[in-house]
PDB file of N, CA and C in Angstrom:
ATOM      1  N   MET A   1     -11.415  -3.407  11.656  1.00 48.00           N
ATOM      2  CA  MET A   1     -10.106  -3.931  11.301  1.00 48.00           C
ATOM      3  C   MET A   1      -9.994  -4.095   9.794  1.00 48.00           C
ATOM      4  N   ALA A   2     -11.019  -4.658   9.154  1.00 55.00           N
ATOM      5  CA  ALA A   2     -10.977  -4.872   7.713  1.00 55.00           C
ATOM      6  C   ALA A   2     -11.001  -3.550   6.979  1.00 55.00           C
ATOM      7  N   VAL A   3     -11.744  -2.572   7.469  1.00 56.00           N
ATOM      8  CA  VAL A   3     -11.798  -1.263   6.828  1.00 56.00           C
ATOM      9  C   VAL A   3     -10.426  -0.599   6.910  1.00 56.00           C
ATOM     10  N   ARG A   4      -9.781  -0.702   8.069  1.00 60.00           N
ATOM     11  CA  ARG A   4      -8.450  -0.125   8.234  1.00 60.00           C
ATOM     12  C   ARG A   4      -7.460  -0.768   7.281  1.00 60.00           C
ATOM     13  N   ALA A   5      -7.531  -2.072   7.138  1.00 57.00           N
ATOM     14  CA  ALA A   5      -6.625  -2.777   6.229  1.00 57.00           C
ATOM     15  C   ALA A   5      -6.888  -2.386   4.785  1.00 57.00           C
ATOM     16  N   LEU A   6      -8.152  -2.243   4.402  1.00 56.00           N
ATOM     17  CA  LEU A   6      -8.474  -1.827   3.037  1.00 56.00           C
ATOM     18  C   LEU A   6      -8.013  -0.403   2.771  1.00 56.00           C
ATOM     19  N   LEU A   7      -8.175   0.486   3.743  1.00 56.00           N
ATOM     20  CA  LEU A   7      -7.717   1.856   3.591  1.00 56.00           C
ATOM     21  C   LEU A   7      -6.202   1.895   3.442  1.00 56.00           C
ATOM     22  N   LEU A   8      -5.521   1.128   4.256  1.00 62.00           N
ATOM     23  CA  LEU A   8      -4.070   1.051   4.162  1.00 62.00           C
ATOM     24  C   LEU A   8      -3.650   0.500   2.802  1.00 62.00           C
ATOM     25  N   ALA A   9      -4.316  -0.524   2.341  1.00 63.00           N
ATOM     26  CA  ALA A   9      -3.989  -1.113   1.048  1.00 63.00           C
ATOM     27  C   ALA A   9      -4.223  -0.129  -0.088  1.00 63.00           C
ATOM     28  N   ALA A  10      -5.318   0.605  -0.028  1.00 64.00           N
ATOM     29  CA  ALA A  10      -5.595   1.595  -1.075  1.00 64.00           C
ATOM     30  C   ALA A  10      -4.534   2.678  -1.082  1.00 64.00           C
ATOM     31  N   THR A  11      -4.117   3.111   0.097  1.00 67.00           N
ATOM     32  CA  THR A  11      -3.060   4.117   0.188  1.00 67.00           C
ATOM     33  C   THR A  11      -1.770   3.577  -0.402  1.00 67.00           C
ATOM     34  N   LEU A  12      -1.438   2.360  -0.057  1.00 64.00           N
ATOM     35  CA  LEU A  12      -0.205   1.767  -0.552  1.00 64.00           C
ATOM     36  C   LEU A  12      -0.255   1.519  -2.053  1.00 64.00           C
ATOM     37  N   LEU A  13      -1.399   1.135  -2.572  1.00 66.00           N
ATOM     38  CA  LEU A  13      -1.536   0.980  -4.020  1.00 66.00           C
ATOM     39  C   LEU A  13      -1.302   2.304  -4.722  1.00 66.00           C
ATOM     40  N   ALA A  14      -1.816   3.372  -4.151  1.00 67.00           N
ATOM     41  CA  ALA A  14      -1.613   4.690  -4.749  1.00 67.00           C
ATOM     42  C   ALA A  14      -0.131   5.041  -4.755  1.00 67.00           C
ATOM     43  N   PHE A  15       0.569   4.740  -3.662  1.00 65.00           N
ATOM     44  CA  PHE A  15       2.001   4.990  -3.613  1.00 65.00           C
ATOM     45  C   PHE A  15       2.753   4.114  -4.607  1.00 65.00           C
ATOM     46  N   ALA A  16       2.336   2.876  -4.751  1.00 63.00           N
ATOM     47  CA  ALA A  16       3.020   1.960  -5.667  1.00 63.00           C
ATOM     48  C   ALA A  16       2.895   2.414  -7.108  1.00 63.00           C
ATOM     49  N   ALA A  17       1.781   2.990  -7.452  1.00 61.00           N
ATOM     50  CA  ALA A  17       1.550   3.416  -8.821  1.00 61.00           C
ATOM     51  C   ALA A  17       2.160   4.785  -9.101  1.00 61.00           C
ATOM     52  N   ALA A  18       2.431   5.559  -8.079  1.00 60.00           N
ATOM     53  CA  ALA A  18       2.931   6.912  -8.264  1.00 60.00           C
ATOM     54  C   ALA A  18       4.452   6.919  -8.409  1.00 60.00           C
ATOM     55  N   PRO A  19       4.966   7.846  -9.202  1.00 59.00           N
ATOM     56  CA  PRO A  19       6.423   7.979  -9.293  1.00 59.00           C
ATOM     57  C   PRO A  19       6.980   8.550  -7.997  1.00 59.00           C
ATOM     58  N   VAL A  20       8.246   8.286  -7.751  1.00 55.00           N
ATOM     59  CA  VAL A  20       8.902   8.811  -6.556  1.00 55.00           C
ATOM     60  C   VAL A  20       9.108  10.306  -6.744  1.00 55.00           C
ATOM     61  N   ALA A  21       8.685  11.095  -5.766  1.00 54.00           N
ATOM     62  CA  ALA A  21       8.788  12.548  -5.859  1.00 54.00           C
ATOM     63  C   ALA A  21       9.680  13.076  -4.740  1.00 54.00           C
ATOM     64  N   ALA A  22      10.202  14.286  -4.932  1.00 55.00           N
ATOM     65  CA  ALA A  22      11.001  14.936  -3.902  1.00 55.00           C
ATOM     66  C   ALA A  22      10.090  15.252  -2.719  1.00 55.00           C
ATOM     67  N   GLN A  23      10.629  15.111  -1.508  1.00 58.00           N
ATOM     68  CA  GLN A  23       9.814  15.305  -0.331  1.00 58.00           C
ATOM     69  C   GLN A  23      10.352  16.445   0.523  1.00 58.00           C
ATOM     70  N   ALA A  24       9.440  17.077   1.245  1.00 65.00           N
ATOM     71  CA  ALA A  24       9.810  18.097   2.214  1.00 65.00           C
ATOM     72  C   ALA A  24      10.430  17.405   3.426  1.00 65.00           C
ATOM     73  N   PRO A  25      11.081  18.168   4.287  1.00 76.00           N
ATOM     74  CA  PRO A  25      11.647  17.551   5.495  1.00 76.00           C
ATOM     75  C   PRO A  25      10.583  16.792   6.264  1.00 76.00           C
ATOM     76  N   GLY A  26      10.956  15.637   6.790  1.00 77.00           N
ATOM     77  CA  GLY A  26      10.009  14.772   7.471  1.00 77.00           C
ATOM     78  C   GLY A  26       9.818  15.136   8.924  1.00 77.00           C
ATOM     79  N   PRO A  27       9.068  14.311   9.624  1.00 88.00           N
ATOM     80  CA  PRO A  27       8.803  14.542  11.043  1.00 88.00           C
ATOM     81  C   PRO A  27      10.057  14.290  11.891  1.00 88.00           C
ATOM     82  N   GLU A  28       9.964  14.651  13.149  1.00 89.00           N
ATOM     83  CA  GLU A  28      11.073  14.432  14.087  1.00 89.00           C
ATOM     84  C   GLU A  28      11.464  12.957  14.089  1.00 89.00           C
ATOM     85  N   PRO A  29      12.756  12.668  14.235  1.00 90.00           N
ATOM     86  CA  PRO A  29      13.209  11.268  14.247  1.00 90.00           C
ATOM     87  C   PRO A  29      12.527  10.405  15.303  1.00 90.00           C
ATOM     88  N   ALA A  30      12.274  10.952  16.496  1.00 91.00           N
ATOM     89  CA  ALA A  30      11.626  10.163  17.554  1.00 91.00           C
ATOM     90  C   ALA A  30      10.202   9.792  17.155  1.00 91.00           C
ATOM     91  N   ARG A  31       9.486  10.713  16.534  1.00 92.00           N
ATOM     92  CA  ARG A  31       8.117  10.431  16.097  1.00 92.00           C
ATOM     93  C   ARG A  31       8.120   9.398  14.977  1.00 92.00           C
ATOM     94  N   LEU A  32       9.076   9.527  14.056  1.00 92.00           N
ATOM     95  CA  LEU A  32       9.166   8.571  12.958  1.00 92.00           C
ATOM     96  C   LEU A  32       9.510   7.182  13.477  1.00 92.00           C
ATOM     97  N   ALA A  33      10.437   7.116  14.415  1.00 93.00           N
ATOM     98  CA  ALA A  33      10.803   5.817  15.000  1.00 93.00           C
ATOM     99  C   ALA A  33       9.613   5.182  15.709  1.00 93.00           C
ATOM    100  N   ALA A  34       8.835   5.988  16.433  1.00 93.00           N
ATOM    101  CA  ALA A  34       7.650   5.462  17.126  1.00 93.00           C
ATOM    102  C   ALA A  34       6.615   4.969  16.118  1.00 93.00           C
ATOM    103  N   ALA A  35       6.442   5.706  15.033  1.00 93.00           N
ATOM    104  CA  ALA A  35       5.469   5.300  14.004  1.00 93.00           C
ATOM    105  C   ALA A  35       5.912   4.002  13.323  1.00 93.00           C
ATOM    106  N   LYS A  36       7.208   3.874  13.049  1.00 93.00           N
ATOM    107  CA  LYS A  36       7.714   2.644  12.433  1.00 93.00           C
ATOM    108  C   LYS A  36       7.549   1.468  13.380  1.00 93.00           C
ATOM    109  N   GLU A  37       7.797   1.703  14.658  1.00 94.00           N
ATOM    110  CA  GLU A  37       7.619   0.640  15.649  1.00 94.00           C
ATOM    111  C   GLU A  37       6.157   0.218  15.707  1.00 94.00           C
ATOM    112  N   MET A  38       5.241   1.194  15.619  1.00 92.00           N
ATOM    113  CA  MET A  38       3.817   0.880  15.614  1.00 92.00           C
ATOM    114  C   MET A  38       3.479  -0.001  14.406  1.00 92.00           C
ATOM    115  N   MET A  39       4.098   0.280  13.257  1.00 91.00           N
ATOM    116  CA  MET A  39       3.857  -0.509  12.049  1.00 91.00           C
ATOM    117  C   MET A  39       4.365  -1.946  12.244  1.00 91.00           C
ATOM    118  N   VAL A  40       5.526  -2.085  12.872  1.00 93.00           N
ATOM    119  CA  VAL A  40       6.097  -3.420  13.105  1.00 93.00           C
ATOM    120  C   VAL A  40       5.236  -4.204  14.084  1.00 93.00           C
ATOM    121  N   VAL A  41       4.886  -3.568  15.206  1.00 94.00           N
ATOM    122  CA  VAL A  41       4.075  -4.229  16.226  1.00 94.00           C
ATOM    123  C   VAL A  41       2.706  -4.616  15.656  1.00 94.00           C
ATOM    124  N   GLY A  42       2.172  -3.774  14.789  1.00 93.00           N
ATOM    125  CA  GLY A  42       0.883  -4.050  14.175  1.00 93.00           C
ATOM    126  C   GLY A  42       0.941  -5.114  13.088  1.00 93.00           C
ATOM    127  N   GLY A  43       2.131  -5.546  12.727  1.00 93.00           N
ATOM    128  CA  GLY A  43       2.268  -6.594  11.715  1.00 93.00           C
ATOM    129  C   GLY A  43       1.831  -6.149  10.323  1.00 93.00           C
ATOM    130  N   VAL A  44       2.106  -4.900   9.990  1.00 92.00           N
ATOM    131  CA  VAL A  44       1.649  -4.346   8.719  1.00 92.00           C
ATOM    132  C   VAL A  44       2.218  -5.110   7.524  1.00 92.00           C
ATOM    133  N   ALA A  45       3.483  -5.480   7.569  1.00 90.00           N
ATOM    134  CA  ALA A  45       4.084  -6.189   6.426  1.00 90.00           C
ATOM    135  C   ALA A  45       3.350  -7.503   6.155  1.00 90.00           C
ATOM    136  N   LYS A  46       3.070  -8.249   7.206  1.00 90.00           N
ATOM    137  CA  LYS A  46       2.359  -9.516   7.045  1.00 90.00           C
ATOM    138  C   LYS A  46       0.925  -9.277   6.557  1.00 90.00           C
ATOM    139  N   GLN A  47       0.275  -8.246   7.103  1.00 89.00           N
ATOM    140  CA  GLN A  47      -1.078  -7.915   6.666  1.00 89.00           C
ATOM    141  C   GLN A  47      -1.093  -7.581   5.179  1.00 89.00           C
ATOM    142  N   LEU A  48      -0.105  -6.822   4.747  1.00 87.00           N
ATOM    143  CA  LEU A  48      -0.037  -6.455   3.330  1.00 87.00           C
ATOM    144  C   LEU A  48       0.221  -7.676   2.455  1.00 87.00           C
ATOM    145  N   ASP A  49       1.073  -8.562   2.912  1.00 86.00           N
ATOM    146  CA  ASP A  49       1.337  -9.791   2.156  1.00 86.00           C
ATOM    147  C   ASP A  49       0.059 -10.592   1.948  1.00 86.00           C
ATOM    148  N   GLN A  50      -0.807 -10.582   2.937  1.00 85.00           N
ATOM    149  CA  GLN A  50      -2.064 -11.317   2.851  1.00 85.00           C
ATOM    150  C   GLN A  50      -3.138 -10.540   2.086  1.00 85.00           C
ATOM    151  N   LEU A  51      -3.139  -9.237   2.252  1.00 83.00           N
ATOM    152  CA  LEU A  51      -4.202  -8.416   1.687  1.00 83.00           C
ATOM    153  C   LEU A  51      -4.019  -8.097   0.209  1.00 83.00           C
ATOM    154  N   MET A  52      -2.809  -7.857  -0.217  1.00 84.00           N
ATOM    155  CA  MET A  52      -2.589  -7.381  -1.584  1.00 84.00           C
ATOM    156  C   MET A  52      -3.064  -8.361  -2.654  1.00 84.00           C
ATOM    157  N   PRO A  53      -2.805  -9.656  -2.541  1.00 83.00           N
ATOM    158  CA  PRO A  53      -3.331 -10.561  -3.567  1.00 83.00           C
ATOM    159  C   PRO A  53      -4.864 -10.546  -3.627  1.00 83.00           C
ATOM    160  N   ILE A  54      -5.494 -10.442  -2.471  1.00 85.00           N
ATOM    161  CA  ILE A  54      -6.963 -10.398  -2.433  1.00 85.00           C
ATOM    162  C   ILE A  54      -7.462  -9.119  -3.085  1.00 85.00           C
ATOM    163  N   LEU A  55      -6.877  -7.992  -2.709  1.00 84.00           N
ATOM    164  CA  LEU A  55      -7.291  -6.708  -3.258  1.00 84.00           C
ATOM    165  C   LEU A  55      -7.055  -6.655  -4.764  1.00 84.00           C
ATOM    166  N   ALA A  56      -5.888  -7.091  -5.205  1.00 86.00           N
ATOM    167  CA  ALA A  56      -5.588  -7.092  -6.639  1.00 86.00           C
ATOM    168  C   ALA A  56      -6.550  -7.999  -7.404  1.00 86.00           C
ATOM    169  N   GLY A  57      -6.865  -9.148  -6.838  1.00 88.00           N
ATOM    170  CA  GLY A  57      -7.797 -10.071  -7.484  1.00 88.00           C
ATOM    171  C   GLY A  57      -9.195  -9.478  -7.614  1.00 88.00           C
ATOM    172  N   GLN A  58      -9.648  -8.843  -6.546  1.00 90.00           N
ATOM    173  CA  GLN A  58     -10.979  -8.232  -6.584  1.00 90.00           C
ATOM    174  C   GLN A  58     -11.033  -7.071  -7.563  1.00 90.00           C
ATOM    175  N   LEU A  59      -9.997  -6.241  -7.542  1.00 90.00           N
ATOM    176  CA  LEU A  59      -9.967  -5.110  -8.467  1.00 90.00           C
ATOM    177  C   LEU A  59      -9.905  -5.580  -9.920  1.00 90.00           C
ATOM    178  N   SER A  60      -9.076  -6.587 -10.184  1.00 92.00           N
ATOM    179  CA  SER A  60      -8.982  -7.067 -11.562  1.00 92.00           C
ATOM    180  C   SER A  60     -10.310  -7.666 -12.019  1.00 92.00           C
ATOM    181  N   GLN A  61     -10.990  -8.380 -11.134  1.00 93.00           N
ATOM    182  CA  GLN A  61     -12.293  -8.934 -11.498  1.00 93.00           C
ATOM    183  C   GLN A  61     -13.321  -7.833 -11.773  1.00 93.00           C
ATOM    184  N   ASN A  62     -13.250  -6.759 -10.999  1.00 94.00           N
ATOM    185  CA  ASN A  62     -14.146  -5.626 -11.250  1.00 94.00           C
ATOM    186  C   ASN A  62     -13.880  -5.013 -12.623  1.00 94.00           C
ATOM    187  N   PHE A  63     -12.615  -4.838 -12.960  1.00 93.00           N
ATOM    188  CA  PHE A  63     -12.280  -4.282 -14.270  1.00 93.00           C
ATOM    189  C   PHE A  63     -12.665  -5.245 -15.395  1.00 93.00           C
ATOM    190  N   ILE A  64     -12.457  -6.527 -15.167  1.00 94.00           N
ATOM    191  CA  ILE A  64     -12.819  -7.521 -16.183  1.00 94.00           C
ATOM    192  C   ILE A  64     -14.323  -7.525 -16.413  1.00 94.00           C
ATOM    193  N   SER A  65     -15.105  -7.341 -15.349  1.00 95.00           N
ATOM    194  CA  SER A  65     -16.562  -7.304 -15.526  1.00 95.00           C
ATOM    195  C   SER A  65     -16.990  -6.090 -16.344  1.00 95.00           C
ATOM    196  N   LEU A  66     -16.206  -5.012 -16.289  1.00 93.00           N
ATOM    197  CA  LEU A  66     -16.506  -3.824 -17.084  1.00 93.00           C
ATOM    198  C   LEU A  66     -16.051  -3.963 -18.539  1.00 93.00           C
ATOM    199  N   ALA A  67     -14.973  -4.731 -18.735  1.00 94.00           N
ATOM    200  CA  ALA A  67     -14.420  -4.892 -20.081  1.00 94.00           C
ATOM    201  C   ALA A  67     -13.963  -6.335 -20.276  1.00 94.00           C
ATOM    202  N   PRO A  68     -14.901  -7.263 -20.421  1.00 95.00           N
ATOM    203  CA  PRO A  68     -14.535  -8.678 -20.513  1.00 95.00           C
ATOM    204  C   PRO A  68     -13.616  -8.993 -21.701  1.00 95.00           C
ATOM    205  N   ASP A  69     -13.692  -8.203 -22.743  1.00 96.00           N
ATOM    206  CA  ASP A  69     -12.837  -8.439 -23.904  1.00 96.00           C
ATOM    207  C   ASP A  69     -11.379  -8.056 -23.632  1.00 96.00           C
ATOM    208  N   LYS A  70     -11.102  -7.381 -22.534  1.00 94.00           N
ATOM    209  CA  LYS A  70      -9.744  -6.952 -22.172  1.00 94.00           C
ATOM    210  C   LYS A  70      -9.179  -7.767 -21.010  1.00 94.00           C
ATOM    211  N   GLU A  71      -9.741  -8.935 -20.762  1.00 95.00           N
ATOM    212  CA  GLU A  71      -9.344  -9.728 -19.596  1.00 95.00           C
ATOM    213  C   GLU A  71      -7.840  -9.999 -19.548  1.00 95.00           C
ATOM    214  N   GLN A  72      -7.272 -10.398 -20.663  1.00 95.00           N
ATOM    215  CA  GLN A  72      -5.838 -10.722 -20.698  1.00 95.00           C
ATOM    216  C   GLN A  72      -4.990  -9.507 -20.312  1.00 95.00           C
ATOM    217  N   VAL A  73      -5.308  -8.362 -20.875  1.00 93.00           N
ATOM    218  CA  VAL A  73      -4.548  -7.139 -20.590  1.00 93.00           C
ATOM    219  C   VAL A  73      -4.712  -6.737 -19.129  1.00 93.00           C
ATOM    220  N   ILE A  74      -5.923  -6.815 -18.638  1.00 92.00           N
ATOM    221  CA  ILE A  74      -6.187  -6.450 -17.245  1.00 92.00           C
ATOM    222  C   ILE A  74      -5.397  -7.356 -16.299  1.00 92.00           C
ATOM    223  N   GLN A  75      -5.381  -8.639 -16.563  1.00 91.00           N
ATOM    224  CA  GLN A  75      -4.626  -9.561 -15.711  1.00 91.00           C
ATOM    225  C   GLN A  75      -3.126  -9.264 -15.771  1.00 91.00           C
ATOM    226  N   GLU A  76      -2.622  -8.927 -16.939  1.00 90.00           N
ATOM    227  CA  GLU A  76      -1.201  -8.579 -17.071  1.00 90.00           C
ATOM    228  C   GLU A  76      -0.867  -7.324 -16.274  1.00 90.00           C
ATOM    229  N   VAL A  77      -1.727  -6.322 -16.366  1.00 90.00           N
ATOM    230  CA  VAL A  77      -1.490  -5.067 -15.646  1.00 90.00           C
ATOM    231  C   VAL A  77      -1.477  -5.313 -14.140  1.00 90.00           C
ATOM    232  N   PHE A  78      -2.453  -6.060 -13.637  1.00 87.00           N
ATOM    233  CA  PHE A  78      -2.489  -6.318 -12.203  1.00 87.00           C
ATOM    234  C   PHE A  78      -1.338  -7.225 -11.768  1.00 87.00           C
ATOM    235  N   GLY A  79      -0.876  -8.096 -12.657  1.00 85.00           N
ATOM    236  CA  GLY A  79       0.316  -8.883 -12.358  1.00 85.00           C
ATOM    237  C   GLY A  79       1.548  -8.002 -12.211  1.00 85.00           C
ATOM    238  N   GLN A  80       1.673  -7.004 -13.086  1.00 86.00           N
ATOM    239  CA  GLN A  80       2.790  -6.065 -12.985  1.00 86.00           C
ATOM    240  C   GLN A  80       2.679  -5.205 -11.732  1.00 86.00           C
ATOM    241  N   LEU A  81       1.471  -4.790 -11.412  1.00 84.00           N
ATOM    242  CA  LEU A  81       1.259  -3.975 -10.223  1.00 84.00           C
ATOM    243  C   LEU A  81       1.662  -4.751  -8.969  1.00 84.00           C
ATOM    244  N   ALA A  82       1.322  -6.016  -8.922  1.00 77.00           N
ATOM    245  CA  ALA A  82       1.689  -6.843  -7.769  1.00 77.00           C
ATOM    246  C   ALA A  82       3.211  -6.911  -7.633  1.00 77.00           C
ATOM    247  N   GLY A  83       3.904  -7.065  -8.754  1.00 78.00           N
ATOM    248  CA  GLY A  83       5.368  -7.097  -8.717  1.00 78.00           C
ATOM    249  C   GLY A  83       5.952  -5.787  -8.239  1.00 78.00           C
ATOM    250  N   ARG A  84       5.403  -4.696  -8.704  1.00 83.00           N
ATOM    251  CA  ARG A  84       5.881  -3.380  -8.264  1.00 83.00           C
ATOM    252  C   ARG A  84       5.638  -3.186  -6.780  1.00 83.00           C
ATOM    253  N   PHE A  85       4.509  -3.659  -6.318  1.00 81.00           N
ATOM    254  CA  PHE A  85       4.207  -3.529  -4.897  1.00 81.00           C
ATOM    255  C   PHE A  85       5.231  -4.284  -4.065  1.00 81.00           C
ATOM    256  N   VAL A  86       5.525  -5.511  -4.448  1.00 78.00           N
ATOM    257  CA  VAL A  86       6.496  -6.317  -3.703  1.00 78.00           C
ATOM    258  C   VAL A  86       7.861  -5.632  -3.691  1.00 78.00           C
ATOM    259  N   ASP A  87       8.252  -5.074  -4.833  1.00 81.00           N
ATOM    260  CA  ASP A  87       9.543  -4.397  -4.935  1.00 81.00           C
ATOM    261  C   ASP A  87       9.632  -3.173  -4.023  1.00 81.00           C
ATOM    262  N   ARG A  88       8.499  -2.532  -3.775  1.00 86.00           N
ATOM    263  CA  ARG A  88       8.512  -1.268  -3.037  1.00 86.00           C
ATOM    264  C   ARG A  88       7.794  -1.344  -1.689  1.00 86.00           C
ATOM    265  N   LYS A  89       7.499  -2.537  -1.212  1.00 88.00           N
ATOM    266  CA  LYS A  89       6.712  -2.679   0.016  1.00 88.00           C
ATOM    267  C   LYS A  89       7.357  -1.969   1.206  1.00 88.00           C
ATOM    268  N   SER A  90       8.643  -2.154   1.427  1.00 89.00           N
ATOM    269  CA  SER A  90       9.267  -1.510   2.587  1.00 89.00           C
ATOM    270  C   SER A  90       9.263   0.007   2.438  1.00 89.00           C
ATOM    271  N   GLU A  91       9.456   0.487   1.217  1.00 90.00           N
ATOM    272  CA  GLU A  91       9.384   1.928   0.966  1.00 90.00           C
ATOM    273  C   GLU A  91       7.973   2.453   1.271  1.00 90.00           C
ATOM    274  N   LEU A  92       6.984   1.693   0.875  1.00 87.00           N
ATOM    275  CA  LEU A  92       5.606   2.101   1.106  1.00 87.00           C
ATOM    276  C   LEU A  92       5.266   2.098   2.589  1.00 87.00           C
ATOM    277  N   ILE A  93       5.749   1.106   3.298  1.00 90.00           N
ATOM    278  CA  ILE A  93       5.526   1.058   4.750  1.00 90.00           C
ATOM    279  C   ILE A  93       6.182   2.264   5.411  1.00 90.00           C
ATOM    280  N   ASP A  94       7.385   2.624   4.960  1.00 91.00           N
ATOM    281  CA  ASP A  94       8.062   3.812   5.496  1.00 91.00           C
ATOM    282  C   ASP A  94       7.248   5.075   5.219  1.00 91.00           C
ATOM    283  N   GLU A  95       6.655   5.162   4.036  1.00 91.00           N
ATOM    284  CA  GLU A  95       5.834   6.334   3.691  1.00 91.00           C
ATOM    285  C   GLU A  95       4.607   6.424   4.601  1.00 91.00           C
ATOM    286  N   VAL A  96       3.961   5.311   4.842  1.00 91.00           N
ATOM    287  CA  VAL A  96       2.793   5.314   5.733  1.00 91.00           C
ATOM    288  C   VAL A  96       3.232   5.666   7.152  1.00 91.00           C
ATOM    289  N   ALA A  97       4.373   5.150   7.591  1.00 93.00           N
ATOM    290  CA  ALA A  97       4.888   5.495   8.924  1.00 93.00           C
ATOM    291  C   ALA A  97       5.152   6.991   9.009  1.00 93.00           C
ATOM    292  N   THR A  98       5.656   7.588   7.936  1.00 94.00           N
ATOM    293  CA  THR A  98       5.892   9.031   7.921  1.00 94.00           C
ATOM    294  C   THR A  98       4.578   9.796   8.063  1.00 94.00           C
ATOM    295  N   LEU A  99       3.549   9.328   7.355  1.00 92.00           N
ATOM    296  CA  LEU A  99       2.235   9.965   7.483  1.00 92.00           C
ATOM    297  C   LEU A  99       1.718   9.870   8.918  1.00 92.00           C
ATOM    298  N   TYR A 100       1.870   8.700   9.528  1.00 89.00           N
ATOM    299  CA  TYR A 100       1.465   8.541  10.925  1.00 89.00           C
ATOM    300  C   TYR A 100       2.276   9.486  11.817  1.00 89.00           C
ATOM    301  N   ALA A 101       3.583   9.542  11.603  1.00 91.00           N
ATOM    302  CA  ALA A 101       4.459  10.365  12.447  1.00 91.00           C
ATOM    303  C   ALA A 101       4.107  11.842  12.353  1.00 91.00           C
ATOM    304  N   GLU A 102       3.643  12.267  11.199  1.00 90.00           N
ATOM    305  CA  GLU A 102       3.254  13.664  11.040  1.00 90.00           C
ATOM    306  C   GLU A 102       1.977  13.998  11.816  1.00 90.00           C
ATOM    307  N   GLN A 103       1.140  13.002  12.069  1.00 87.00           N
ATOM    308  CA  GLN A 103      -0.142  13.237  12.718  1.00 87.00           C
ATOM    309  C   GLN A 103      -0.195  12.840  14.190  1.00 87.00           C
ATOM    310  N   LEU A 104       0.633  11.892  14.584  1.00 79.00           N
ATOM    311  CA  LEU A 104       0.574  11.357  15.946  1.00 79.00           C
ATOM    312  C   LEU A 104       1.735  11.874  16.786  1.00 79.00           C
ATOM    313  N   SER A 105       1.533  11.899  18.091  1.00 78.00           N
ATOM    314  CA  SER A 105       2.619  12.292  18.999  1.00 78.00           C
ATOM    315  C   SER A 105       3.260  11.030  19.574  1.00 78.00           C
ATOM    316  N   VAL A 106       4.427  11.185  20.147  1.00 72.00           N
ATOM    317  CA  VAL A 106       5.139  10.051  20.752  1.00 72.00           C
ATOM    318  C   VAL A 106       4.461   9.631  22.042  1.00 72.00           C
ATOM    319  N   ASP A 107       3.804  10.549  22.713  1.00 71.00           N
ATOM    320  CA  ASP A 107       3.115  10.262  23.977  1.00 71.00           C
ATOM    321  C   ASP A 107       2.085   9.254  23.718  1.00 71.00           C
TER     322      ASP A 107
END
């Protein structure tokens, strides 16, 4: 469970940091709806709300240990990243649901 949450968080962090790009046509609407429902039932939004501060804190501490003289800058960057994540959380959840829909069947 923790590995799955960390993998999901890493994927979402990558999406949060990446610019919005043009996309190819998505999966069938029924598959996308099923994937979104799976995300809702799984409580992904709540999991992300709980996981992101922990992940950001751990990552910032790792960077600070590598460059202690840059602590202030590192904390500012991770503070901005957290804000961007919150602003785009629903978009990111939709992107992950699309990835699931492309791989999973409705059955």
